[in-house]
């Protein structure tokens, strides 16, 4: 078996009103993690999720309810270096979606090919009024970044990155128009990285919906992932922003 593993990266934390994470969740402030993942693959290493950006505090100046716990140590290139990899050697940087707390790596990994779903790219550049603030185009449209686009659809939502079945993206719209989860087949069993299609355990258990949502699409995406877990025997599911899970999970999955 080829050697494949996942390092869990810590791209900081956000404190925000609960209703920004859970639809109808009230104004109480909650703190959530911003995880990212470095997937080691024999044909090249892959970043999944871009974390926050170095000037995030200024970007959030217009959102007074939000505060971030983010230092230089949380920058994605720094996290990758800490895991023992030269950021310039990455094969792909896969962006699950283009919301502000998932795109910090854009412009900070010179020479690395960035990957996003075509639907998400198009929506980010033509978003609706209520969600525009979440797509900072100044950060997304960095000229130095080269992009490639995944075009899977709901009939065939998976895209196999290296053609060997080990790392696949899965189109899971709802929270974002072109949101992608990722399935990684480790030696010990498959791991599902949901990104914000499943923000926390509450969403996975169908007890809440994420905010900024096409609700029916979000619910169907969670159901599709439940079905996939059953078909593929997936036992490890890593959520998009679940503090309890993030603080107790292994930092290296093999
Ligand atoms: Zn999001």
XYZ file of N, CA and C and ligand atoms in Angstrom:
763
model
N 0.848 -1.205 0.000
C 0.000 0.000 0.000
C 0.880 1.249 0.000
N 0.543 2.228 -0.823
C 1.304 3.487 -0.761
C 1.108 4.158 0.587
N 2.098 4.943 0.960
C 2.034 5.593 2.260
C 1.269 6.906 2.178
N 0.183 6.970 2.900
C -0.623 8.185 2.866
C -1.048 8.510 4.292
N -1.018 9.796 4.625
C -1.367 10.199 5.988
C -1.947 11.613 5.971
N -2.544 11.991 7.087
C -3.128 13.338 7.207
C -2.559 14.019 8.452
N -1.990 15.203 8.282
C -1.641 16.050 9.424
C -2.743 17.080 9.599
N -3.225 17.226 10.827
C -4.256 18.224 11.109
C -3.563 19.538 11.467
N -3.855 20.596 10.712
C -3.223 21.898 10.923
C -4.156 22.810 11.712
N -3.566 23.702 12.480
C -4.336 24.614 13.332
C -4.239 26.025 12.762
N -5.283 26.443 12.048
C -5.271 27.775 11.421
C -5.998 28.811 12.266
N -6.021 28.636 13.571
C -6.581 29.639 14.473
C -8.004 29.335 14.913
N -8.571 30.310 15.622
C -9.952 30.158 16.119
C -10.724 31.452 15.896
N -12.027 31.316 15.795
C -12.914 32.473 15.627
C -13.927 32.461 16.765
N -14.185 33.641 17.333
C -15.296 33.771 18.282
C -16.358 34.630 17.612
N -17.585 34.127 17.603
C -18.654 34.793 16.855
C -20.008 34.436 17.457
N -21.052 35.197 17.125
C -22.382 34.839 17.642
C -22.777 33.444 17.147
N -23.415 32.706 18.042
C -23.752 31.309 17.738
C -24.603 31.184 16.468
N -25.427 32.219 16.187
C -26.281 32.125 15.001
C -25.514 32.265 13.691
N -24.216 32.552 13.758
C -23.396 32.576 12.542
C -22.869 31.176 12.186
N -23.046 30.263 13.109
C -22.589 28.890 12.902
C -23.799 27.961 12.819
N -24.811 28.265 13.656
C -26.008 27.429 13.727
C -27.214 28.287 13.382
N -27.947 27.888 12.371
C -29.119 28.642 11.948
C -30.084 28.806 13.122
N -30.417 30.064 13.456
C -31.315 30.321 14.575
C -30.680 30.074 15.939
N -29.347 30.123 15.993
C -28.637 29.728 17.214
C -28.477 30.807 18.274
N -29.032 32.018 18.068
C -28.970 33.060 19.087
C -27.660 33.849 19.054
N -27.587 34.850 19.953
C -26.480 35.813 19.924
C -25.296 35.432 20.816
N -25.466 34.404 21.613
C -24.399 34.004 22.533
C -23.094 33.772 21.739
N -21.961 34.227 22.313
C -20.693 34.077 21.600
C -20.134 32.663 21.786
N -19.657 32.090 20.686
C -19.029 30.770 20.762
C -17.688 30.825 20.030
N -16.776 29.968 20.433
C -15.463 29.904 19.793
C -15.365 28.616 18.998
N -14.928 28.760 17.748
C -14.788 27.566 16.899
C -13.389 27.519 16.291
N -12.885 26.318 16.024
C -11.563 26.198 15.417
C -11.642 26.351 13.895
N -10.507 26.667 13.294
C -10.385 26.681 11.833
C -9.320 25.648 11.459
N -9.729 24.425 11.232
C -8.745 23.401 10.878
C -8.385 23.428 9.391
N -7.223 22.882 9.083
C -6.834 22.615 7.697
C -6.084 21.287 7.734
N -5.835 20.719 6.559
C -5.297 19.363 6.525
C -4.182 19.257 5.487
N -3.104 18.639 5.901
C -2.003 18.361 4.976
C -2.020 16.860 4.714
N -2.328 16.484 3.482
C -2.455 15.069 3.139
C -1.193 14.646 2.401
N -0.487 13.697 2.980
C 0.765 13.227 2.375
C 0.444 12.080 1.436
N 0.844 12.240 0.178
C 0.537 11.254 -0.861
C 1.820 11.023 -1.655
N 2.073 9.776 -2.106
C 3.333 9.493 -2.820
C 3.527 10.347 -4.070
N 2.459 10.772 -4.723
C 2.607 11.588 -5.938
C 2.690 13.074 -5.647
N 2.571 13.452 -4.364
C 2.662 14.870 -4.009
C 1.709 15.173 -2.880
N 2.088 16.139 -2.047
C 1.268 16.452 -0.881
C 0.168 17.454 -1.243
N -0.939 17.331 -0.514
C -2.135 18.118 -0.837
C -2.586 18.870 0.407
N -2.813 20.162 0.252
C -3.456 20.936 1.315
C -4.956 20.922 1.063
N -5.741 20.655 2.113
C -7.191 20.808 2.008
C -7.627 21.855 3.021
N -8.215 22.938 2.548
C -8.653 24.096 3.342
C -7.513 25.118 3.431
N -7.881 26.385 3.272
C -6.859 27.431 3.237
C -6.696 28.238 4.509
N -7.518 27.966 5.525
C -7.375 28.684 6.787
C -7.668 30.177 6.658
N -7.184 30.933 7.650
C -7.377 32.388 7.612
C -6.131 33.044 7.033
N -6.214 34.361 6.828
C -5.123 35.084 6.179
C -4.423 36.007 7.170
N -3.162 36.374 6.870
C -2.407 37.178 7.825
C -3.077 38.496 8.212
N -3.840 39.124 7.306
C -4.468 40.406 7.667
C -5.942 40.228 8.059
N -6.264 39.045 8.595
C -7.664 38.733 8.877
C -8.299 39.731 9.845
N -7.493 40.252 10.763
C -8.087 41.165 11.752
C -8.591 42.438 11.082
N -7.866 42.905 10.065
C -8.339 44.088 9.328
C -9.555 43.745 8.481
N -9.517 42.582 7.845
C -10.648 42.166 7.005
C -11.926 42.130 7.840
N -11.794 41.690 9.087
C -12.961 41.542 9.945
C -13.347 42.828 10.663
N -12.615 43.899 10.378
C -12.913 45.178 10.998
C -14.376 45.567 10.838
N -14.981 45.117 9.718
C -16.379 45.478 9.445
C -17.362 44.545 10.135
N -16.875 43.550 10.818
C -17.751 42.591 11.499
C -17.435 42.644 12.998
N -17.980 43.629 13.701
C -17.554 43.895 15.082
C -17.830 42.755 16.062
N -18.785 41.864 15.715
C -19.081 40.751 16.620
C -18.048 39.633 16.548
N -17.215 39.664 15.518
C -16.267 38.580 15.308
C -14.912 38.945 15.912
N -14.298 37.999 16.609
C -12.891 38.185 16.953
C -12.133 36.927 16.560
N -10.858 37.087 16.257
C -10.072 35.916 15.869
C -8.885 35.744 16.799
N -8.581 34.501 17.027
C -7.387 34.119 17.762
C -6.465 33.532 16.699
N -5.568 34.380 16.199
C -4.775 34.006 15.031
C -3.411 34.677 15.141
N -2.364 33.894 15.169
C -1.021 34.463 15.222
C -0.226 33.950 14.028
N 0.991 34.427 13.923
C 1.851 34.017 12.814
C 1.988 32.497 12.749
N 1.940 31.896 13.910
C 2.086 30.440 13.977
C 0.938 29.699 13.290
N -0.216 30.370 13.178
C -1.390 29.760 12.548
C -1.407 29.918 11.016
N -0.453 30.676 10.477
C -0.441 30.850 9.022
C -0.180 29.505 8.372
N -0.871 29.263 7.264
C -0.813 27.938 6.637
C 0.612 27.535 6.230
N 1.396 28.427 5.579
C 2.763 27.999 5.228
C 3.564 27.582 6.471
N 3.331 28.309 7.571
C 4.035 27.999 8.814
C 3.602 26.634 9.353
N 2.313 26.377 9.292
C 1.781 25.091 9.753
C 2.328 23.935 8.904
N 2.452 24.178 7.607
C 2.968 23.134 6.705
C 4.446 22.863 7.033
N 5.195 23.946 7.250
C 6.611 23.801 7.616
C 6.757 23.025 8.925
N 5.896 23.347 9.873
C 5.930 22.664 11.171
C 5.708 21.161 11.023
N 4.936 20.793 9.988
C 4.668 19.370 9.739
C 5.824 18.709 8.986
N 6.867 19.493 8.680
C 8.058 18.924 8.052
C 8.044 18.949 6.533
N 7.192 19.774 5.948
C 7.084 19.843 4.487
C 7.397 21.267 4.037
N 8.127 21.380 2.915
C 8.369 22.691 2.321
C 7.104 23.087 1.547
N 6.466 24.216 1.930
C 5.208 24.590 1.260
C 5.331 24.646 -0.263
N 6.514 24.989 -0.779
C 6.692 25.090 -2.229
C 6.587 23.728 -2.916
N 6.714 22.657 -2.154
C 6.677 21.311 -2.733
C 5.269 20.724 -2.837
N 4.253 21.453 -2.370
C 2.886 20.916 -2.448
C 2.487 20.674 -3.899
N 1.691 19.619 -4.111
C 1.173 19.366 -5.461
C -0.095 20.186 -5.707
N -1.011 20.139 -4.736
C -2.264 20.892 -4.878
C -2.631 21.563 -3.558
N -3.319 22.690 -3.656
C -3.997 23.303 -2.504
C -5.478 23.337 -2.866
N -6.255 22.460 -2.231
C -7.675 22.340 -2.569
C -8.484 23.210 -1.612
N -9.232 24.138 -2.171
C -10.076 25.027 -1.379
C -11.482 24.421 -1.337
N -11.938 24.083 -0.137
C -13.274 23.477 0.009
C -14.352 24.415 -0.525
N -14.216 25.686 -0.199
C -15.080 26.757 -0.706
C -14.341 28.065 -0.476
N -14.925 29.181 -0.861
C -14.158 30.432 -0.882
C -14.633 31.442 0.162
N -15.239 30.970 1.251
C -15.573 31.882 2.355
C -14.296 32.362 3.034
N -14.383 33.537 3.676
C -13.206 34.251 4.196
C -12.336 33.440 5.141
N -12.942 32.500 5.887
C -12.151 31.750 6.872
C -11.571 30.466 6.286
N -11.606 30.328 4.946
C -11.100 29.103 4.302
C -10.115 29.401 3.182
N -9.699 30.661 3.018
C -8.930 31.025 1.821
C -7.607 31.712 2.127
N -7.170 31.656 3.376
C -5.973 32.397 3.770
C -4.719 32.013 3.009
N -4.674 30.782 2.502
C -3.452 30.329 1.824
C -3.297 30.930 0.432
N -4.399 31.460 -0.117
C -4.325 32.024 -1.478
C -3.334 33.186 -1.484
N -2.376 33.112 -2.398
C -1.370 34.168 -2.482
C -0.168 33.929 -1.584
N -0.211 32.878 -0.769
C 0.890 32.623 0.168
C 1.587 31.291 -0.074
N 1.262 30.640 -1.200
C 1.943 29.383 -1.560
C 2.407 29.507 -3.013
N 3.484 30.268 -3.238
C 3.916 30.543 -4.604
C 4.196 29.244 -5.377
N 3.701 29.202 -6.608
C 3.981 28.056 -7.484
C 3.071 26.867 -7.276
N 2.239 26.879 -6.232
C 1.377 25.728 -5.952
C 0.054 25.885 -6.721
N -0.408 24.776 -7.307
C -1.661 24.806 -8.065
C -2.859 24.770 -7.113
N -3.710 25.784 -7.171
C -4.917 25.834 -6.343
C -6.081 25.210 -7.106
N -6.939 24.530 -6.345
C -8.056 23.796 -6.944
C -9.329 24.201 -6.221
N -10.370 24.464 -6.985
C -11.674 24.797 -6.389
C -12.744 24.266 -7.333
N -13.958 24.105 -6.823
C -15.035 23.699 -7.725
C -15.461 24.895 -8.577
N -15.699 24.630 -9.844
C -16.066 25.698 -10.779
C -17.301 26.466 -10.305
N -18.267 25.731 -9.736
C -19.488 26.380 -9.237
C -19.189 27.405 -8.154
N -18.223 27.067 -7.288
C -17.888 27.957 -6.180
C -17.177 29.205 -6.702
N -16.264 28.994 -7.649
C -15.556 30.127 -8.245
C -16.566 31.094 -8.874
N -17.492 30.529 -9.654
C -18.471 31.376 -10.342
C -19.381 32.092 -9.343
N -19.799 31.366 -8.310
C -20.703 31.991 -7.334
C -19.989 33.095 -6.541
N -18.739 32.838 -6.175
C -17.980 33.833 -5.404
C -17.915 35.163 -6.158
N -17.845 35.076 -7.494
C -17.725 36.288 -8.305
C -19.089 36.852 -8.707
N -20.149 36.218 -8.243
C -21.502 36.702 -8.573
C -22.437 36.335 -7.418
N -22.010 36.672 -6.183
C -22.742 36.164 -5.023
C -23.950 37.053 -4.702
N -24.860 36.532 -3.918
C -26.045 37.281 -3.519
C -25.718 38.219 -2.359
N -26.559 39.236 -2.172
C -26.244 40.329 -1.252
C -25.933 39.865 0.171
N -26.643 38.852 0.652
C -26.535 38.502 2.075
C -25.225 37.793 2.405
N -24.540 37.323 1.383
C -23.347 36.512 1.629
C -22.089 37.159 1.029
N -22.266 38.301 0.386
C -21.132 38.955 -0.298
C -19.935 39.167 0.629
N -20.220 39.540 1.882
C -19.115 39.840 2.807
C -18.222 38.624 3.032
N -18.767 37.422 2.814
C -17.992 36.204 3.083
C -17.016 35.868 1.959
N -17.141 36.565 0.823
C -16.271 36.298 -0.336
C -15.376 37.509 -0.613
N -14.305 37.710 0.137
C -13.436 38.876 -0.103
C -12.633 38.700 -1.398
N -13.115 39.346 -2.471
C -12.517 39.104 -3.792
C -11.075 39.589 -3.869
N -10.721 40.586 -3.038
C -9.332 41.042 -3.023
C -8.379 39.921 -2.616
N -8.862 39.042 -1.763
C -8.049 37.903 -1.336
C -8.144 36.746 -2.345
N -9.345 36.534 -2.893
C -9.562 35.398 -3.798
C -8.834 35.606 -5.127
N -8.871 36.849 -5.632
C -8.347 37.104 -6.987
C -6.883 37.528 -6.987
N -6.071 36.900 -6.172
C -4.643 37.235 -6.180
C -4.038 36.788 -7.511
N -3.377 37.741 -8.193
C -2.910 37.451 -9.558
C -1.879 36.352 -9.625
N -1.135 36.177 -8.538
C -0.028 35.224 -8.601
C -0.499 33.770 -8.501
N -1.776 33.566 -8.233
C -2.234 32.201 -7.963
C -2.734 31.545 -9.236
N -2.259 30.302 -9.484
C -2.807 29.594 -10.647
C -3.857 28.590 -10.168
N -4.964 28.569 -10.894
C -6.139 27.804 -10.475
C -6.453 26.692 -11.454
N -6.988 25.596 -10.942
C -7.692 24.658 -11.819
C -9.042 24.359 -11.180
N -9.984 23.960 -12.019
C -11.386 23.904 -11.604
C -11.947 22.496 -11.732
N -12.630 22.072 -10.689
C -13.311 20.781 -10.698
C -14.738 21.014 -11.182
N -15.210 20.089 -12.028
C -16.526 20.292 -12.655
C -17.486 19.152 -12.371
N -17.322 18.469 -11.237
C -18.226 17.353 -10.945
C -19.644 17.894 -10.738
N -20.648 17.012 -10.854
C -22.023 17.455 -10.608
C -22.689 16.506 -9.619
N -23.931 16.788 -9.284
C -24.577 16.017 -8.226
C -24.841 14.565 -8.629
N -24.910 14.277 -9.940
C -25.060 12.886 -10.373
C -23.760 12.125 -10.163
N -22.678 12.854 -10.188
C -21.354 12.247 -10.092
C -20.459 13.174 -9.283
N -20.702 13.264 -7.965
C -20.105 14.361 -7.173
C -18.616 14.204 -6.871
N -18.061 13.000 -7.067
C -16.658 12.807 -6.671
C -15.688 13.141 -7.802
N -14.523 13.612 -7.397
C -13.423 13.838 -8.338
C -12.160 13.258 -7.702
N -11.556 12.304 -8.395
C -10.386 11.593 -7.892
C -9.127 12.392 -8.268
N -8.430 12.936 -7.267
C -7.332 13.879 -7.551
C -6.168 13.265 -8.307
N -5.737 12.059 -7.900
C -4.561 11.456 -8.549
C -4.928 10.245 -9.410
N -6.212 9.910 -9.499
C -6.632 8.783 -10.330
C -6.342 7.424 -9.711
N -5.992 7.412 -8.424
C -5.707 6.126 -7.771
C -6.703 5.813 -6.654
N -7.741 6.629 -6.536
C -8.792 6.380 -5.551
C -8.442 6.788 -4.125
N -7.264 7.346 -3.906
C -6.858 7.626 -2.521
C -7.364 8.966 -1.992
N -7.472 9.947 -2.862
C -7.941 11.270 -2.414
C -9.009 11.759 -3.396
N -10.239 11.916 -2.908
C -11.315 12.381 -3.791
C -12.034 13.554 -3.156
N -12.352 14.552 -3.980
C -13.236 15.614 -3.507
C -14.679 15.172 -3.775
N -15.602 15.737 -2.989
C -17.028 15.408 -3.140
C -17.818 16.709 -3.133
N -18.579 16.945 -4.175
C -19.412 18.153 -4.232
C -20.558 18.017 -3.236
N -20.630 18.945 -2.277
C -21.663 18.904 -1.229
C -22.264 20.302 -1.040
N -23.045 20.784 -1.995
C -23.547 22.157 -1.906
C -24.549 22.334 -0.772
N -24.827 23.588 -0.433
C -25.790 23.899 0.631
C -25.280 25.093 1.412
N -24.266 24.873 2.246
C -23.636 25.979 2.969
C -22.967 26.940 1.978
N -22.417 26.400 0.923
C -21.875 27.210 -0.172
C -22.210 26.488 -1.477
N -22.326 27.276 -2.535
C -22.814 26.775 -3.825
C -21.939 25.644 -4.397
N -20.630 25.790 -4.260
C -19.742 24.772 -4.829
C -18.843 24.168 -3.763
N -19.405 23.947 -2.581
C -18.626 23.397 -1.459
C -18.175 21.963 -1.762
N -16.944 21.650 -1.345
C -16.436 20.288 -1.512
C -15.951 19.719 -0.178
N -16.334 18.468 0.085
C -15.743 17.679 1.164
C -14.599 16.872 0.561
N -13.890 16.113 1.392
C -12.803 15.293 0.863
C -12.781 13.925 1.530
N -12.590 12.913 0.707
C -12.486 11.539 1.192
C -11.047 11.071 0.990
N -10.410 10.628 2.076
C -9.016 10.174 2.010
C -8.974 8.717 2.468
N -8.398 7.861 1.643
C -8.352 6.442 2.013
C -6.989 6.107 2.635
N -6.951 6.171 3.957
C -5.733 5.792 4.686
C -5.643 4.277 4.793
N -4.453 3.778 5.126
C -4.286 2.334 5.336
C -5.236 1.823 6.419
N -5.476 2.670 7.424
C -6.306 2.242 8.556
C -7.805 2.358 8.287
N -8.153 2.928 7.131
C -9.566 3.084 6.797
C -9.835 4.460 6.231
N -10.974 4.626 5.570
C -11.270 5.922 4.953
C -11.624 6.995 5.980
N -11.231 8.235 5.666
C -11.513 9.391 6.518
C -12.271 10.416 5.679
N -13.356 10.930 6.239
C -14.142 11.950 5.551
C -13.906 13.299 6.212
N -13.403 14.255 5.421
C -13.224 15.629 5.902
C -14.383 16.432 5.320
N -15.314 16.835 6.162
C -16.577 17.371 5.641
C -16.506 18.835 5.232
N -15.475 19.565 5.715
C -15.518 21.024 5.647
C -16.868 21.503 6.190
N -17.384 22.619 5.665
C -18.578 23.213 6.285
C -19.889 22.574 5.822
N -19.817 21.467 5.070
C -21.081 20.752 4.792
C -21.622 20.182 6.094
N -20.702 19.902 7.029
C -21.087 19.482 8.379
C -20.203 20.294 9.328
N -20.779 21.351 9.895
C -19.959 22.240 10.718
C -19.605 21.582 12.052
N -20.545 20.839 12.618
C -20.316 20.230 13.930
C -21.179 18.975 14.071
N -21.000 18.313 15.196
C -21.782 17.101 15.499
C -23.294 17.349 15.384
N -23.738 18.542 15.809
C -25.174 18.868 15.739
C -25.699 18.774 14.306
N -24.888 19.228 13.361
C -25.311 19.168 11.958
C -25.310 17.737 11.455
N -24.318 16.999 11.884
C -24.222 15.593 11.442
C -25.427 14.794 11.949
N -25.871 15.144 13.153
C -27.004 14.424 13.749
C -28.364 14.996 13.331
N -28.359 15.890 12.333
C -29.608 16.511 11.856
C -30.368 17.221 12.970
N -29.615 17.873 13.869
C -30.258 18.640 14.929
C -30.127 20.144 14.700
N -29.397 20.527 13.663
C -29.239 21.952 13.349
C -28.825 22.089 11.889
N -28.993 23.302 11.370
C -28.518 23.630 10.031
C -27.411 24.667 10.160
N -26.456 24.655 9.237
C -25.479 25.747 9.227
C -26.134 27.047 8.773
N -25.486 28.151 9.060
C -25.988 29.445 8.595
C -25.581 29.652 7.119
N -26.090 30.731 6.511
C -25.827 31.053 5.094
C -26.080 29.846 4.212
N -27.308 29.422 4.187
C -27.535 28.103 3.649
C -28.683 28.046 2.671
N -28.497 27.227 1.637
C -29.597 26.693 0.858
C -30.008 25.437 1.630
N -31.009 25.597 2.490
C -31.284 24.550 3.484
C -31.564 23.179 2.875
N -32.456 23.052 1.883
C -32.699 21.713 1.335
C -31.418 21.086 0.763
N -30.619 21.902 0.060
C -29.377 21.359 -0.514
C -28.427 20.900 0.595
N -28.359 21.696 1.683
C -27.455 21.336 2.791
C -27.885 20.020 3.432
N -29.182 19.869 3.622
C -29.695 18.640 4.242
C -29.420 17.433 3.334
N -29.633 17.608 2.036
C -29.397 16.487 1.109
C -27.912 16.131 1.049
N -27.042 17.130 1.158
C -25.601 16.832 1.149
C -25.210 16.014 2.380
N -25.764 16.387 3.550
C -25.451 15.613 4.764
C -25.965 14.178 4.605
N -27.155 14.038 4.037
C -27.696 12.687 3.824
C -26.804 11.894 2.872
N -26.347 12.557 1.807
C -25.463 11.881 0.852
C -24.186 11.400 1.554
N -23.659 12.216 2.464
C -22.440 11.807 3.185
C -22.730 10.658 4.152
N -23.899 10.685 4.793
C -24.284 9.551 5.639
C -24.342 8.262 4.805
N -24.950 8.342 3.628
C -25.051 7.166 2.746
C -23.654 6.674 2.349
N -22.791 7.639 2.028
C -21.430 7.288 1.629
C -20.694 6.566 2.767
N -20.871 7.066 3.991
C -20.220 6.443 5.147
C -20.677 4.990 5.289
N -21.950 4.779 5.048
C -22.463 3.419 5.165
C -21.896 2.525 4.061
N -21.926 3.031 2.831
C -21.415 2.238 1.697
C -19.939 1.904 1.846
N -19.174 2.889 2.306
C -17.706 2.736 2.286
C -17.145 2.325 3.646
N -18.007 2.183 4.637
C -17.522 1.830 5.967
C -16.649 2.920 6.581
N -17.020 4.171 6.340
C -16.235 5.295 6.885
C -16.601 5.493 8.357
N -15.594 5.426 9.216
C -15.857 5.599 10.647
C -15.319 6.924 11.181
N -14.371 7.522 10.452
C -13.803 8.790 10.920
C -14.352 9.933 10.073
N -15.098 10.811 10.724
C -15.697 11.966 10.049
C -15.231 13.212 10.783
N -14.523 14.086 10.082
C -13.973 15.292 10.715
C -14.786 16.493 10.242
N -15.393 17.206 11.193
C -16.309 18.308 10.882
C -15.553 19.619 10.626
N -16.297 20.586 10.062
C -15.683 21.843 9.641
C -15.211 22.750 10.760
N -16.003 22.877 11.825
C -15.642 23.821 12.902
C -16.119 23.299 14.256
N -15.750 22.109 14.651
C -16.249 21.530 15.904
C -15.144 21.573 16.956
N -15.301 22.484 17.948
C -14.220 22.712 18.921
C -13.920 21.463 19.744
N -14.960 20.807 20.205
C -14.745 19.630 21.051
C -13.991 18.546 20.278
N -14.402 18.313 19.050
C -13.723 17.306 18.237
C -12.275 17.718 17.962
N -12.098 19.000 17.595
C -10.766 19.473 17.224
C -9.789 19.344 18.397
N -10.281 19.630 19.608
C -9.364 19.615 20.752
C -9.054 18.217 21.243
N -9.850 17.247 20.844
C -9.610 15.891 21.352
C -9.073 14.939 20.287
N -9.075 15.390 19.007
C -8.677 14.440 17.954
C -7.154 14.311 17.813
N -6.727 13.190 17.245
C -5.319 12.978 16.925
C -4.870 14.039 15.915
N -3.608 14.514 16.041
C -3.105 15.507 15.090
C -2.480 14.868 13.841
N -2.294 13.559 13.918
C -1.738 12.859 12.757
C -2.530 11.581 12.544
N -3.122 11.436 11.377
C -3.920 10.256 11.061
C -3.168 9.440 10.019
N -3.010 8.145 10.270
C -2.238 7.310 9.327
C -3.052 6.084 8.901
Zn -18.164 28.563 5.001
